[in-house]
Amino acid sequence: MNISTPPKITISSLGQKKKQQEKIVALTAYDYPTARIIDQTDIDIILVGDSLGMVILGYHDTLPVTMEEMLHHTKAVARAVKRALVVADMPYLSYHLSLETSIANAARFIKEAQADAVKIEGASPSRLKLIEHLQEAEIPVMGHVGLTPQSIRHLGNYRVQGKKINQASQILEDAIALEKAGVFSIVLESIPRELAQIITKKLSIPTIGIGAGPDCDGQILVLHDMLGLTSDISPKFVKKYLDGRELFLQAIETYLTEVKQNKFPTDEHSYHLNSPDTHRLTKKSSSNLKSKN
Ligand code: KIV
């Protein structure tokens, strides 16, 4: 853990890490207090993922997440973070309509929310063209291939992608095209380890894996999954580093019992009047009572 503020992580320092084969470590965050805690560690990238729709806002998938919701949470995270690179996920339909609207939406994350970069899913021709335009607008972009949750209506489920050779070579081609279009890094989500390894070797930009095996240049997890705060069954690639749900429940149950049994608050948690004032006030209150009677 770093006590003094170390230098800010930049896109070029991430590139350096790939060259030096130093692993890049990323986590999601959606609010000020957790982003502050994460930023006290050596985590390189904090992604304000649109997973917030499911993890924080209780939506069924990420599709309902709006620009305003993403901006609101990105602002809170950016206020907290001094060191890590803050990447904001562009929500569904914020970069699918006109080029002009998409660039304007991306710029809001940089200008209003103070993010360092944005993330966009997919590698269709229009997506690649947008990424090129975003470079001209000085907006760094992270790509995302493999399982792209915003395509859930097309995919039909959240299963691993690229298990068949045709699909695997399409994902490889997409990753190459994204690098050519100018992304500074690519998230590889839920793809076979072998495919992630081939992509990672082929690209000169860092790959960040989630469910893509250990050979990527870096890894990312959804914070609430790794802290054991999400209640539903998690995918195979999630490792729980804490049983947060159980710890939350224990603390809340203890609080509940202590209040009911008058064990909390104690004098330790109370403020005091000095004793002459307490005496005066007690007298006044009893004389008020007498005059009313
Ligand atoms: O939204 C998100 O949290 C993500 C990560 C899973 C990469 O896109």
PDB file of C-alpha atoms and ligand atoms in Angstrom:
ATOM      1  CA  MET A   1       0.000   0.000   0.000  1.00  0.00           C
ATOM      2  CA  ASN A   2       1.272   3.461  -0.890  1.00  0.00           C
ATOM      3  CA  ILE A   3       0.964   6.192   1.736  1.00  0.00           C
ATOM      4  CA  SER A   4       2.366   9.100  -0.343  1.00  0.00           C
ATOM      5  CA  THR A   5       0.705   9.794  -3.694  1.00  0.00           C
ATOM      6  CA  PRO A   6       2.668   7.963  -6.381  1.00  0.00           C
ATOM      7  CA  PRO A   7       2.699   9.215  -9.992  1.00  0.00           C
ATOM      8  CA  LYS A   8      -0.521   9.008 -11.992  1.00  0.00           C
ATOM      9  CA  ILE A   9      -0.927   5.950 -14.212  1.00  0.00           C
ATOM     10  CA  THR A  10      -1.003   6.978 -17.862  1.00  0.00           C
ATOM     11  CA  ILE A  11      -1.695   5.241 -21.140  1.00  0.00           C
ATOM     12  CA  SER A  12       2.014   5.211 -21.885  1.00  0.00           C
ATOM     13  CA  SER A  13       2.882   3.750 -18.471  1.00  0.00           C
ATOM     14  CA  LEU A  14       0.456   0.903 -19.214  1.00  0.00           C
ATOM     15  CA  GLY A  15       2.227   0.332 -22.535  1.00  0.00           C
ATOM     16  CA  GLN A  16       5.530   0.256 -20.672  1.00  0.00           C
ATOM     17  CA  LYS A  17       4.156  -2.385 -18.309  1.00  0.00           C
ATOM     18  CA  LYS A  18       3.333  -4.624 -21.259  1.00  0.00           C
ATOM     19  CA  LYS A  19       6.858  -4.172 -22.642  1.00  0.00           C
ATOM     20  CA  GLN A  20       8.383  -4.996 -19.266  1.00  0.00           C
ATOM     21  CA  GLN A  21       5.965  -7.910 -18.781  1.00  0.00           C
ATOM     22  CA  GLU A  22       4.660  -6.358 -15.589  1.00  0.00           C
ATOM     23  CA  LYS A  23       1.041  -7.358 -14.983  1.00  0.00           C
ATOM     24  CA  ILE A  24      -1.600  -4.626 -15.153  1.00  0.00           C
ATOM     25  CA  VAL A  25      -4.288  -4.887 -12.482  1.00  0.00           C
ATOM     26  CA  ALA A  26      -7.740  -3.378 -12.871  1.00  0.00           C
ATOM     27  CA  LEU A  27     -10.972  -3.305 -10.874  1.00  0.00           C
ATOM     28  CA  THR A  28     -14.364  -1.739 -11.316  1.00  0.00           C
ATOM     29  CA  ALA A  29     -15.688   0.933  -8.944  1.00  0.00           C
ATOM     30  CA  TYR A  30     -18.858   2.963  -8.959  1.00  0.00           C
ATOM     31  CA  ASP A  31     -18.657   5.337  -6.002  1.00  0.00           C
ATOM     32  CA  TYR A  32     -16.387   7.697  -4.055  1.00  0.00           C
ATOM     33  CA  PRO A  33     -15.579   5.637  -0.907  1.00  0.00           C
ATOM     34  CA  THR A  34     -14.700   2.399  -2.694  1.00  0.00           C
ATOM     35  CA  ALA A  35     -12.721   4.209  -5.403  1.00  0.00           C
ATOM     36  CA  ARG A  36     -10.739   5.933  -2.616  1.00  0.00           C
ATOM     37  CA  ILE A  37      -9.898   2.605  -1.000  1.00  0.00           C
ATOM     38  CA  ILE A  38      -8.874   1.039  -4.316  1.00  0.00           C
ATOM     39  CA  ASP A  39      -6.704   4.044  -5.133  1.00  0.00           C
ATOM     40  CA  GLN A  40      -4.738   3.542  -1.898  1.00  0.00           C
ATOM     41  CA  THR A  41      -3.384   0.337  -3.472  1.00  0.00           C
ATOM     42  CA  ASP A  42      -1.312  -0.167  -6.619  1.00  0.00           C
ATOM     43  CA  ILE A  43      -4.345  -0.939  -8.831  1.00  0.00           C
ATOM     44  CA  ASP A  44      -3.573   0.522 -12.277  1.00  0.00           C
ATOM     45  CA  ILE A  45      -7.018   0.977 -13.836  1.00  0.00           C
ATOM     46  CA  ILE A  46     -10.386   1.733 -12.261  1.00  0.00           C
ATOM     47  CA  LEU A  47     -13.211   1.036 -14.669  1.00  0.00           C
ATOM     48  CA  VAL A  48     -16.570   2.616 -14.028  1.00  0.00           C
ATOM     49  CA  GLY A  49     -18.213  -0.288 -15.803  1.00  0.00           C
ATOM     50  CA  ASP A  50     -21.758  -0.284 -17.073  1.00  0.00           C
ATOM     51  CA  SER A  51     -21.949  -3.432 -14.943  1.00  0.00           C
ATOM     52  CA  LEU A  52     -23.142  -0.815 -12.444  1.00  0.00           C
ATOM     53  CA  GLY A  53     -26.566  -1.346 -14.002  1.00  0.00           C
ATOM     54  CA  MET A  54     -26.681  -4.869 -12.599  1.00  0.00           C
ATOM     55  CA  VAL A  55     -24.361  -4.547  -9.582  1.00  0.00           C
ATOM     56  CA  ILE A  56     -25.560  -1.218  -8.177  1.00  0.00           C
ATOM     57  CA  LEU A  57     -28.853  -0.302  -9.812  1.00  0.00           C
ATOM     58  CA  GLY A  58     -30.471  -3.747  -9.892  1.00  0.00           C
ATOM     59  CA  TYR A  59     -31.266  -3.869 -13.620  1.00  0.00           C
ATOM     60  CA  HIS A  60     -31.591  -7.265 -15.260  1.00  0.00           C
ATOM     61  CA  ASP A  61     -28.801  -6.480 -17.777  1.00  0.00           C
ATOM     62  CA  THR A  62     -26.636  -3.504 -18.764  1.00  0.00           C
ATOM     63  CA  LEU A  63     -28.906  -2.236 -21.550  1.00  0.00           C
ATOM     64  CA  PRO A  64     -31.044   0.212 -19.519  1.00  0.00           C
ATOM     65  CA  VAL A  65     -28.001   2.115 -18.170  1.00  0.00           C
ATOM     66  CA  THR A  66     -28.151   5.759 -19.256  1.00  0.00           C
ATOM     67  CA  MET A  67     -25.526   8.413 -19.999  1.00  0.00           C
ATOM     68  CA  GLU A  68     -26.693  10.374 -16.944  1.00  0.00           C
ATOM     69  CA  GLU A  69     -26.272   7.348 -14.651  1.00  0.00           C
ATOM     70  CA  MET A  70     -22.777   6.644 -16.016  1.00  0.00           C
ATOM     71  CA  LEU A  71     -21.754  10.305 -15.701  1.00  0.00           C
ATOM     72  CA  HIS A  72     -23.084  10.527 -12.143  1.00  0.00           C
ATOM     73  CA  HIS A  73     -21.027   7.511 -11.008  1.00  0.00           C
ATOM     74  CA  THR A  74     -17.933   8.407 -13.047  1.00  0.00           C
ATOM     75  CA  LYS A  75     -17.848  11.857 -11.440  1.00  0.00           C
ATOM     76  CA  ALA A  76     -17.904  10.298  -7.954  1.00  0.00           C
ATOM     77  CA  VAL A  77     -15.090   7.886  -8.827  1.00  0.00           C
ATOM     78  CA  ALA A  78     -12.949  10.531 -10.549  1.00  0.00           C
ATOM     79  CA  ARG A  79     -13.251  12.803  -7.482  1.00  0.00           C
ATOM     80  CA  ALA A  80     -11.735  10.041  -5.367  1.00  0.00           C
ATOM     81  CA  VAL A  81      -8.924   8.852  -7.608  1.00  0.00           C
ATOM     82  CA  LYS A  82      -5.460  10.423  -7.761  1.00  0.00           C
ATOM     83  CA  ARG A  83      -3.327   7.599  -9.065  1.00  0.00           C
ATOM     84  CA  ALA A  84      -5.188   4.991 -11.137  1.00  0.00           C
ATOM     85  CA  LEU A  85      -6.335   5.533 -14.721  1.00  0.00           C
ATOM     86  CA  VAL A  86     -10.106   6.105 -14.644  1.00  0.00           C
ATOM     87  CA  VAL A  87     -11.931   4.540 -17.586  1.00  0.00           C
ATOM     88  CA  ALA A  88     -15.660   5.144 -18.120  1.00  0.00           C
ATOM     89  CA  ASP A  89     -17.808   2.614 -19.932  1.00  0.00           C
ATOM     90  CA  MET A  90     -19.974   4.141 -22.640  1.00  0.00           C
ATOM     91  CA  PRO A  91     -23.497   2.791 -22.096  1.00  0.00           C
ATOM     92  CA  TYR A  92     -25.666   1.044 -24.669  1.00  0.00           C
ATOM     93  CA  LEU A  93     -26.933   3.400 -27.406  1.00  0.00           C
ATOM     94  CA  SER A  94     -24.636   6.254 -26.398  1.00  0.00           C
ATOM     95  CA  TYR A  95     -22.273   5.410 -29.292  1.00  0.00           C
ATOM     96  CA  HIS A  96     -24.546   3.614 -31.751  1.00  0.00           C
ATOM     97  CA  LEU A  97     -26.376   6.481 -33.434  1.00  0.00           C
ATOM     98  CA  SER A  98     -24.690   9.334 -35.327  1.00  0.00           C
ATOM     99  CA  LEU A  99     -20.938   9.870 -35.257  1.00  0.00           C
ATOM    100  CA  GLU A 100     -21.507  13.371 -33.939  1.00  0.00           C
ATOM    101  CA  THR A 101     -23.654  12.255 -30.971  1.00  0.00           C
ATOM    102  CA  SER A 102     -21.229   9.464 -30.144  1.00  0.00           C
ATOM    103  CA  ILE A 103     -18.240  11.831 -30.065  1.00  0.00           C
ATOM    104  CA  ALA A 104     -20.197  14.366 -27.987  1.00  0.00           C
ATOM    105  CA  ASN A 105     -21.198  11.634 -25.516  1.00  0.00           C
ATOM    106  CA  ALA A 106     -17.617  10.363 -25.218  1.00  0.00           C
ATOM    107  CA  ALA A 107     -16.392  13.915 -24.649  1.00  0.00           C
ATOM    108  CA  ARG A 108     -18.811  14.365 -21.720  1.00  0.00           C
ATOM    109  CA  PHE A 109     -16.953  11.627 -19.836  1.00  0.00           C
ATOM    110  CA  ILE A 110     -13.676  13.508 -20.255  1.00  0.00           C
ATOM    111  CA  LYS A 111     -14.923  17.086 -19.906  1.00  0.00           C
ATOM    112  CA  GLU A 112     -17.704  16.778 -17.312  1.00  0.00           C
ATOM    113  CA  ALA A 113     -16.857  13.598 -15.438  1.00  0.00           C
ATOM    114  CA  GLN A 114     -13.040  13.940 -15.558  1.00  0.00           C
ATOM    115  CA  ALA A 115     -12.443  10.358 -16.732  1.00  0.00           C
ATOM    116  CA  ASP A 116      -9.099   9.595 -18.357  1.00  0.00           C
ATOM    117  CA  ALA A 117     -10.548   7.401 -21.109  1.00  0.00           C
ATOM    118  CA  VAL A 118     -13.708   5.691 -22.325  1.00  0.00           C
ATOM    119  CA  LYS A 119     -14.455   2.048 -23.132  1.00  0.00           C
ATOM    120  CA  ILE A 120     -16.495   0.898 -26.108  1.00  0.00           C
ATOM    121  CA  GLU A 121     -17.696  -2.633 -26.879  1.00  0.00           C
ATOM    122  CA  GLY A 122     -17.285  -4.313 -30.280  1.00  0.00           C
ATOM    123  CA  ALA A 123     -15.344  -3.773 -33.485  1.00  0.00           C
ATOM    124  CA  SER A 124     -17.913  -3.233 -36.264  1.00  0.00           C
ATOM    125  CA  PRO A 125     -16.811  -0.910 -39.120  1.00  0.00           C
ATOM    126  CA  SER A 126     -18.795   1.999 -37.652  1.00  0.00           C
ATOM    127  CA  ARG A 127     -17.249   1.368 -34.232  1.00  0.00           C
ATOM    128  CA  LEU A 128     -13.739   1.436 -35.766  1.00  0.00           C
ATOM    129  CA  LYS A 129     -14.536   4.690 -37.582  1.00  0.00           C
ATOM    130  CA  LEU A 130     -15.791   6.201 -34.312  1.00  0.00           C
ATOM    131  CA  ILE A 131     -12.595   5.152 -32.514  1.00  0.00           C
ATOM    132  CA  GLU A 132     -10.525   6.896 -35.206  1.00  0.00           C
ATOM    133  CA  HIS A 133     -12.562  10.082 -34.748  1.00  0.00           C
ATOM    134  CA  LEU A 134     -12.199   9.886 -30.983  1.00  0.00           C
ATOM    135  CA  GLN A 135      -8.410   9.860 -31.425  1.00  0.00           C
ATOM    136  CA  GLU A 136      -8.721  13.135 -33.325  1.00  0.00           C
ATOM    137  CA  ALA A 137     -10.815  14.510 -30.465  1.00  0.00           C
ATOM    138  CA  GLU A 138      -8.029  13.487 -28.037  1.00  0.00           C
ATOM    139  CA  ILE A 139     -10.220  10.898 -26.327  1.00  0.00           C
ATOM    140  CA  PRO A 140      -8.357   7.698 -25.419  1.00  0.00           C
ATOM    141  CA  VAL A 141     -10.395   4.549 -26.010  1.00  0.00           C
ATOM    142  CA  MET A 142     -10.247   1.083 -24.512  1.00  0.00           C
ATOM    143  CA  GLY A 143     -11.732  -1.685 -26.677  1.00  0.00           C
ATOM    144  CA  HIS A 144     -13.735  -4.711 -25.532  1.00  0.00           C
ATOM    145  CA  VAL A 145     -14.150  -7.978 -27.481  1.00  0.00           C
ATOM    146  CA  GLY A 146     -15.249 -11.549 -26.815  1.00  0.00           C
ATOM    147  CA  LEU A 147     -18.322 -11.538 -24.629  1.00  0.00           C
ATOM    148  CA  THR A 148     -19.727  -8.035 -25.022  1.00  0.00           C
ATOM    149  CA  PRO A 149     -22.662  -7.788 -22.567  1.00  0.00           C
ATOM    150  CA  GLN A 150     -24.366  -4.975 -24.507  1.00  0.00           C
ATOM    151  CA  SER A 151     -24.900  -7.519 -27.340  1.00  0.00           C
ATOM    152  CA  ILE A 152     -26.908  -9.825 -25.054  1.00  0.00           C
ATOM    153  CA  ARG A 153     -29.992  -9.653 -27.309  1.00  0.00           C
ATOM    154  CA  HIS A 154     -27.867 -10.990 -30.181  1.00  0.00           C
ATOM    155  CA  LEU A 155     -25.830 -13.458 -28.139  1.00  0.00           C
ATOM    156  CA  GLY A 156     -28.782 -14.827 -26.182  1.00  0.00           C
ATOM    157  CA  ASN A 157     -26.664 -15.728 -23.130  1.00  0.00           C
ATOM    158  CA  TYR A 158     -23.454 -14.804 -21.285  1.00  0.00           C
ATOM    159  CA  ARG A 159     -21.531 -17.914 -22.359  1.00  0.00           C
ATOM    160  CA  VAL A 160     -17.875 -18.054 -23.400  1.00  0.00           C
ATOM    161  CA  GLN A 161     -17.210 -16.721 -26.911  1.00  0.00           C
ATOM    162  CA  GLY A 162     -14.736 -17.900 -29.559  1.00  0.00           C
ATOM    163  CA  LYS A 163     -14.804 -21.614 -28.836  1.00  0.00           C
ATOM    164  CA  LYS A 164     -15.342 -22.395 -32.536  1.00  0.00           C
ATOM    165  CA  ILE A 165     -12.494 -21.630 -34.932  1.00  0.00           C
ATOM    166  CA  ASN A 166     -14.505 -19.195 -37.123  1.00  0.00           C
ATOM    167  CA  GLN A 167     -15.620 -17.197 -34.127  1.00  0.00           C
ATOM    168  CA  ALA A 168     -12.111 -17.312 -32.593  1.00  0.00           C
ATOM    169  CA  SER A 169     -10.507 -15.959 -35.760  1.00  0.00           C
ATOM    170  CA  GLN A 170     -13.165 -13.213 -35.958  1.00  0.00           C
ATOM    171  CA  ILE A 171     -12.305 -12.135 -32.402  1.00  0.00           C
ATOM    172  CA  LEU A 172      -8.593 -12.124 -33.306  1.00  0.00           C
ATOM    173  CA  GLU A 173      -9.302 -10.004 -36.404  1.00  0.00           C
ATOM    174  CA  ASP A 174     -11.467  -7.642 -34.335  1.00  0.00           C
ATOM    175  CA  ALA A 175      -8.681  -7.165 -31.792  1.00  0.00           C
ATOM    176  CA  ILE A 176      -6.163  -6.408 -34.561  1.00  0.00           C
ATOM    177  CA  ALA A 177      -8.579  -3.937 -36.179  1.00  0.00           C
ATOM    178  CA  LEU A 178      -9.175  -2.196 -32.843  1.00  0.00           C
ATOM    179  CA  GLU A 179      -5.442  -1.734 -32.303  1.00  0.00           C
ATOM    180  CA  LYS A 180      -5.146  -0.316 -35.820  1.00  0.00           C
ATOM    181  CA  ALA A 181      -8.048   2.081 -35.155  1.00  0.00           C
ATOM    182  CA  GLY A 182      -6.155   3.450 -32.143  1.00  0.00           C
ATOM    183  CA  VAL A 183      -7.395   1.877 -28.891  1.00  0.00           C
ATOM    184  CA  PHE A 184      -4.773   1.941 -26.124  1.00  0.00           C
ATOM    185  CA  SER A 185      -5.838  -1.384 -24.594  1.00  0.00           C
ATOM    186  CA  ILE A 186      -8.455  -4.111 -25.087  1.00  0.00           C
ATOM    187  CA  VAL A 187     -10.621  -6.004 -22.597  1.00  0.00           C
ATOM    188  CA  LEU A 188     -10.887  -9.681 -23.553  1.00  0.00           C
ATOM    189  CA  GLU A 189     -13.973 -11.094 -21.871  1.00  0.00           C
ATOM    190  CA  SER A 190     -14.920 -14.779 -21.584  1.00  0.00           C
ATOM    191  CA  ILE A 191     -12.812 -16.286 -24.335  1.00  0.00           C
ATOM    192  CA  PRO A 192     -10.618 -19.419 -24.365  1.00  0.00           C
ATOM    193  CA  ARG A 193      -7.218 -18.996 -22.741  1.00  0.00           C
ATOM    194  CA  GLU A 194      -5.426 -20.051 -25.960  1.00  0.00           C
ATOM    195  CA  LEU A 195      -7.184 -17.345 -28.002  1.00  0.00           C
ATOM    196  CA  ALA A 196      -6.369 -14.683 -25.388  1.00  0.00           C
ATOM    197  CA  GLN A 197      -2.728 -15.777 -25.458  1.00  0.00           C
ATOM    198  CA  ILE A 198      -2.548 -15.502 -29.256  1.00  0.00           C
ATOM    199  CA  ILE A 199      -4.179 -12.038 -29.220  1.00  0.00           C
ATOM    200  CA  THR A 200      -1.895 -10.866 -26.399  1.00  0.00           C
ATOM    201  CA  LYS A 201       1.210 -11.989 -28.333  1.00  0.00           C
ATOM    202  CA  LYS A 202      -0.004 -10.433 -31.567  1.00  0.00           C
ATOM    203  CA  LEU A 203      -0.876  -6.975 -30.209  1.00  0.00           C
ATOM    204  CA  SER A 204       1.545  -4.334 -29.039  1.00  0.00           C
ATOM    205  CA  ILE A 205      -1.114  -2.742 -26.772  1.00  0.00           C
ATOM    206  CA  PRO A 206      -2.020  -4.349 -23.416  1.00  0.00           C
ATOM    207  CA  THR A 207      -4.835  -6.889 -23.188  1.00  0.00           C
ATOM    208  CA  ILE A 208      -6.877  -6.952 -19.984  1.00  0.00           C
ATOM    209  CA  GLY A 209      -8.605 -10.259 -19.374  1.00  0.00           C
ATOM    210  CA  ILE A 210     -11.745 -11.242 -17.533  1.00  0.00           C
ATOM    211  CA  GLY A 211     -12.491 -14.908 -17.985  1.00  0.00           C
ATOM    212  CA  ALA A 212      -9.714 -15.068 -20.581  1.00  0.00           C
ATOM    213  CA  GLY A 213      -7.041 -16.953 -18.639  1.00  0.00           C
ATOM    214  CA  PRO A 214      -3.736 -15.921 -17.083  1.00  0.00           C
ATOM    215  CA  ASP A 215      -1.771 -15.023 -20.232  1.00  0.00           C
ATOM    216  CA  CYS A 216      -3.272 -11.558 -20.800  1.00  0.00           C
ATOM    217  CA  ASP A 217      -1.179  -8.501 -19.968  1.00  0.00           C
ATOM    218  CA  GLY A 218      -3.555  -7.673 -17.143  1.00  0.00           C
ATOM    219  CA  GLN A 219      -6.708  -8.730 -15.347  1.00  0.00           C
ATOM    220  CA  ILE A 220      -9.935  -7.062 -14.328  1.00  0.00           C
ATOM    221  CA  LEU A 221     -12.747  -8.186 -12.015  1.00  0.00           C
ATOM    222  CA  VAL A 222     -16.014  -6.619 -10.992  1.00  0.00           C
ATOM    223  CA  LEU A 223     -15.343  -5.332  -7.460  1.00  0.00           C
ATOM    224  CA  HIS A 224     -18.620  -6.569  -5.967  1.00  0.00           C
ATOM    225  CA  ASP A 225     -18.022 -10.075  -7.391  1.00  0.00           C
ATOM    226  CA  MET A 226     -14.533 -10.391  -5.904  1.00  0.00           C
ATOM    227  CA  LEU A 227     -15.706  -9.012  -2.554  1.00  0.00           C
ATOM    228  CA  GLY A 228     -18.527 -11.556  -2.472  1.00  0.00           C
ATOM    229  CA  LEU A 229     -21.236  -8.892  -2.426  1.00  0.00           C
ATOM    230  CA  THR A 230     -23.219 -10.130  -5.408  1.00  0.00           C
ATOM    231  CA  SER A 231     -25.728 -12.716  -4.374  1.00  0.00           C
ATOM    232  CA  ASP A 232     -26.344 -14.554  -7.627  1.00  0.00           C
ATOM    233  CA  ILE A 233     -24.247 -17.452  -8.870  1.00  0.00           C
ATOM    234  CA  SER A 234     -21.075 -15.975 -10.377  1.00  0.00           C
ATOM    235  CA  PRO A 235     -19.295 -17.177 -13.504  1.00  0.00           C
ATOM    236  CA  LYS A 236     -16.399 -19.667 -13.299  1.00  0.00           C
ATOM    237  CA  PHE A 237     -13.793 -16.934 -13.792  1.00  0.00           C
ATOM    238  CA  VAL A 238     -14.749 -15.011 -10.642  1.00  0.00           C
ATOM    239  CA  LYS A 239     -12.626 -15.591  -7.569  1.00  0.00           C
ATOM    240  CA  LYS A 240     -14.162 -14.427  -4.289  1.00  0.00           C
ATOM    241  CA  TYR A 241     -11.473 -12.803  -2.142  1.00  0.00           C
ATOM    242  CA  LEU A 242     -13.933 -12.044   0.653  1.00  0.00           C
ATOM    243  CA  ASP A 243     -17.324 -13.259   1.789  1.00  0.00           C
ATOM    244  CA  GLY A 244     -18.529  -9.664   1.946  1.00  0.00           C
ATOM    245  CA  ARG A 245     -22.219 -10.543   2.011  1.00  0.00           C
ATOM    246  CA  GLU A 246     -21.735 -12.693   5.095  1.00  0.00           C
ATOM    247  CA  LEU A 247     -19.606 -10.001   6.802  1.00  0.00           C
ATOM    248  CA  PHE A 248     -22.224  -7.307   6.011  1.00  0.00           C
ATOM    249  CA  LEU A 249     -24.983  -9.544   7.386  1.00  0.00           C
ATOM    250  CA  GLN A 250     -23.046 -10.277  10.581  1.00  0.00           C
ATOM    251  CA  ALA A 251     -22.397  -6.567  11.212  1.00  0.00           C
ATOM    252  CA  ILE A 252     -26.016  -5.570  10.509  1.00  0.00           C
ATOM    253  CA  GLU A 253     -27.405  -8.384  12.727  1.00  0.00           C
ATOM    254  CA  THR A 254     -25.060  -7.364  15.581  1.00  0.00           C
ATOM    255  CA  TYR A 255     -26.150  -3.714  15.294  1.00  0.00           C
ATOM    256  CA  LEU A 256     -29.812  -4.755  15.277  1.00  0.00           C
ATOM    257  CA  THR A 257     -29.407  -6.908  18.391  1.00  0.00           C
ATOM    258  CA  GLU A 258     -27.369  -4.283  20.264  1.00  0.00           C
ATOM    259  CA  VAL A 259     -29.949  -1.536  19.675  1.00  0.00           C
ATOM    260  CA  LYS A 260     -32.808  -3.803  20.738  1.00  0.00           C
ATOM    261  CA  GLN A 261     -30.911  -4.896  23.870  1.00  0.00           C
ATOM    262  CA  ASN A 262     -29.860  -1.325  24.695  1.00  0.00           C
ATOM    263  CA  LYS A 263     -26.191  -2.214  24.292  1.00  0.00           C
ATOM    264  CA  PHE A 264     -25.679   0.469  21.632  1.00  0.00           C
ATOM    265  CA  PRO A 265     -25.165   3.366  21.953  1.00  0.00           C
ATOM    266  CA  THR A 266     -23.256   3.388  25.234  1.00  0.00           C
ATOM    267  CA  ASP A 267     -21.849   6.401  27.053  1.00  0.00           C
ATOM    268  CA  GLU A 268     -18.788   6.098  24.813  1.00  0.00           C
ATOM    269  CA  HIS A 269     -20.934   7.131  21.833  1.00  0.00           C
ATOM    270  CA  SER A 270     -22.755   9.965  23.669  1.00  0.00           C
ATOM    271  CA  TYR A 271     -22.226  13.743  24.016  1.00  0.00           C
ATOM    272  CA  HIS A 272     -22.459  15.432  27.433  1.00  0.00           C
ATOM    273  CA  LEU A 273     -23.595  18.649  29.072  1.00  0.00           C
ATOM    274  CA  ASN A 274     -21.480  19.848  32.030  1.00  0.00           C
ATOM    275  CA  SER A 275     -23.061  19.011  35.396  1.00  0.00           C
ATOM    276  CA  PRO A 276     -24.147  22.565  36.472  1.00  0.00           C
ATOM    277  CA  ASP A 277     -25.984  22.964  33.173  1.00  0.00           C
ATOM    278  CA  THR A 278     -27.534  19.516  33.516  1.00  0.00           C
ATOM    279  CA  HIS A 279     -28.686  20.483  37.005  1.00  0.00           C
ATOM    280  CA  ARG A 280     -30.152  23.827  35.818  1.00  0.00           C
ATOM    281  CA  LEU A 281     -31.952  22.197  32.922  1.00  0.00           C
ATOM    282  CA  THR A 282     -33.373  19.429  35.092  1.00  0.00           C
ATOM    283  CA  LYS A 283     -34.671  22.050  37.550  1.00  0.00           C
ATOM    284  CA  LYS A 284     -36.196  24.120  34.760  1.00  0.00           C
ATOM    285  CA  SER A 285     -37.878  21.125  33.271  1.00  0.00           C
ATOM    286  CA  SER A 286     -39.416  20.027  36.572  1.00  0.00           C
ATOM    287  CA  SER A 287     -40.635  23.607  37.361  1.00  0.00           C
ATOM    288  CA  ASN A 288     -42.211  23.756  33.874  1.00  0.00           C
ATOM    289  CA  LEU A 289     -43.977  20.538  34.677  1.00  0.00           C
ATOM    290  CA  LYS A 290     -45.249  21.900  38.030  1.00  0.00           C
ATOM    291  CA  SER A 291     -46.583  25.167  36.503  1.00  0.00           C
ATOM    292  CA  LYS A 292     -48.429  23.175  33.803  1.00  0.00           C
ATOM    293  CA  ASN A 293     -50.057  21.056  36.484  1.00  0.00           C
TER     294      ASN A 293
HETATM  295  O1  KIV B   1     -18.926  -3.235 -17.205  1.00  0.00           O
HETATM  296  C1  KIV B   1     -17.936  -3.823 -16.748  1.00  0.00           C
HETATM  297  O2  KIV B   1     -17.734  -3.950 -15.534  1.00  0.00           O
HETATM  298  C2  KIV B   1     -16.990  -4.388 -17.709  1.00  0.00           C
HETATM  299  C3  KIV B   1     -15.932  -5.294 -17.181  1.00  0.00           C
HETATM  300  C4  KIV B   1     -16.502  -6.612 -16.877  1.00  0.00           C
HETATM  301  C5  KIV B   1     -14.789  -5.391 -18.111  1.00  0.00           C
HETATM  302  O3  KIV B   1     -17.111  -4.127 -18.876  1.00  0.00           O
END
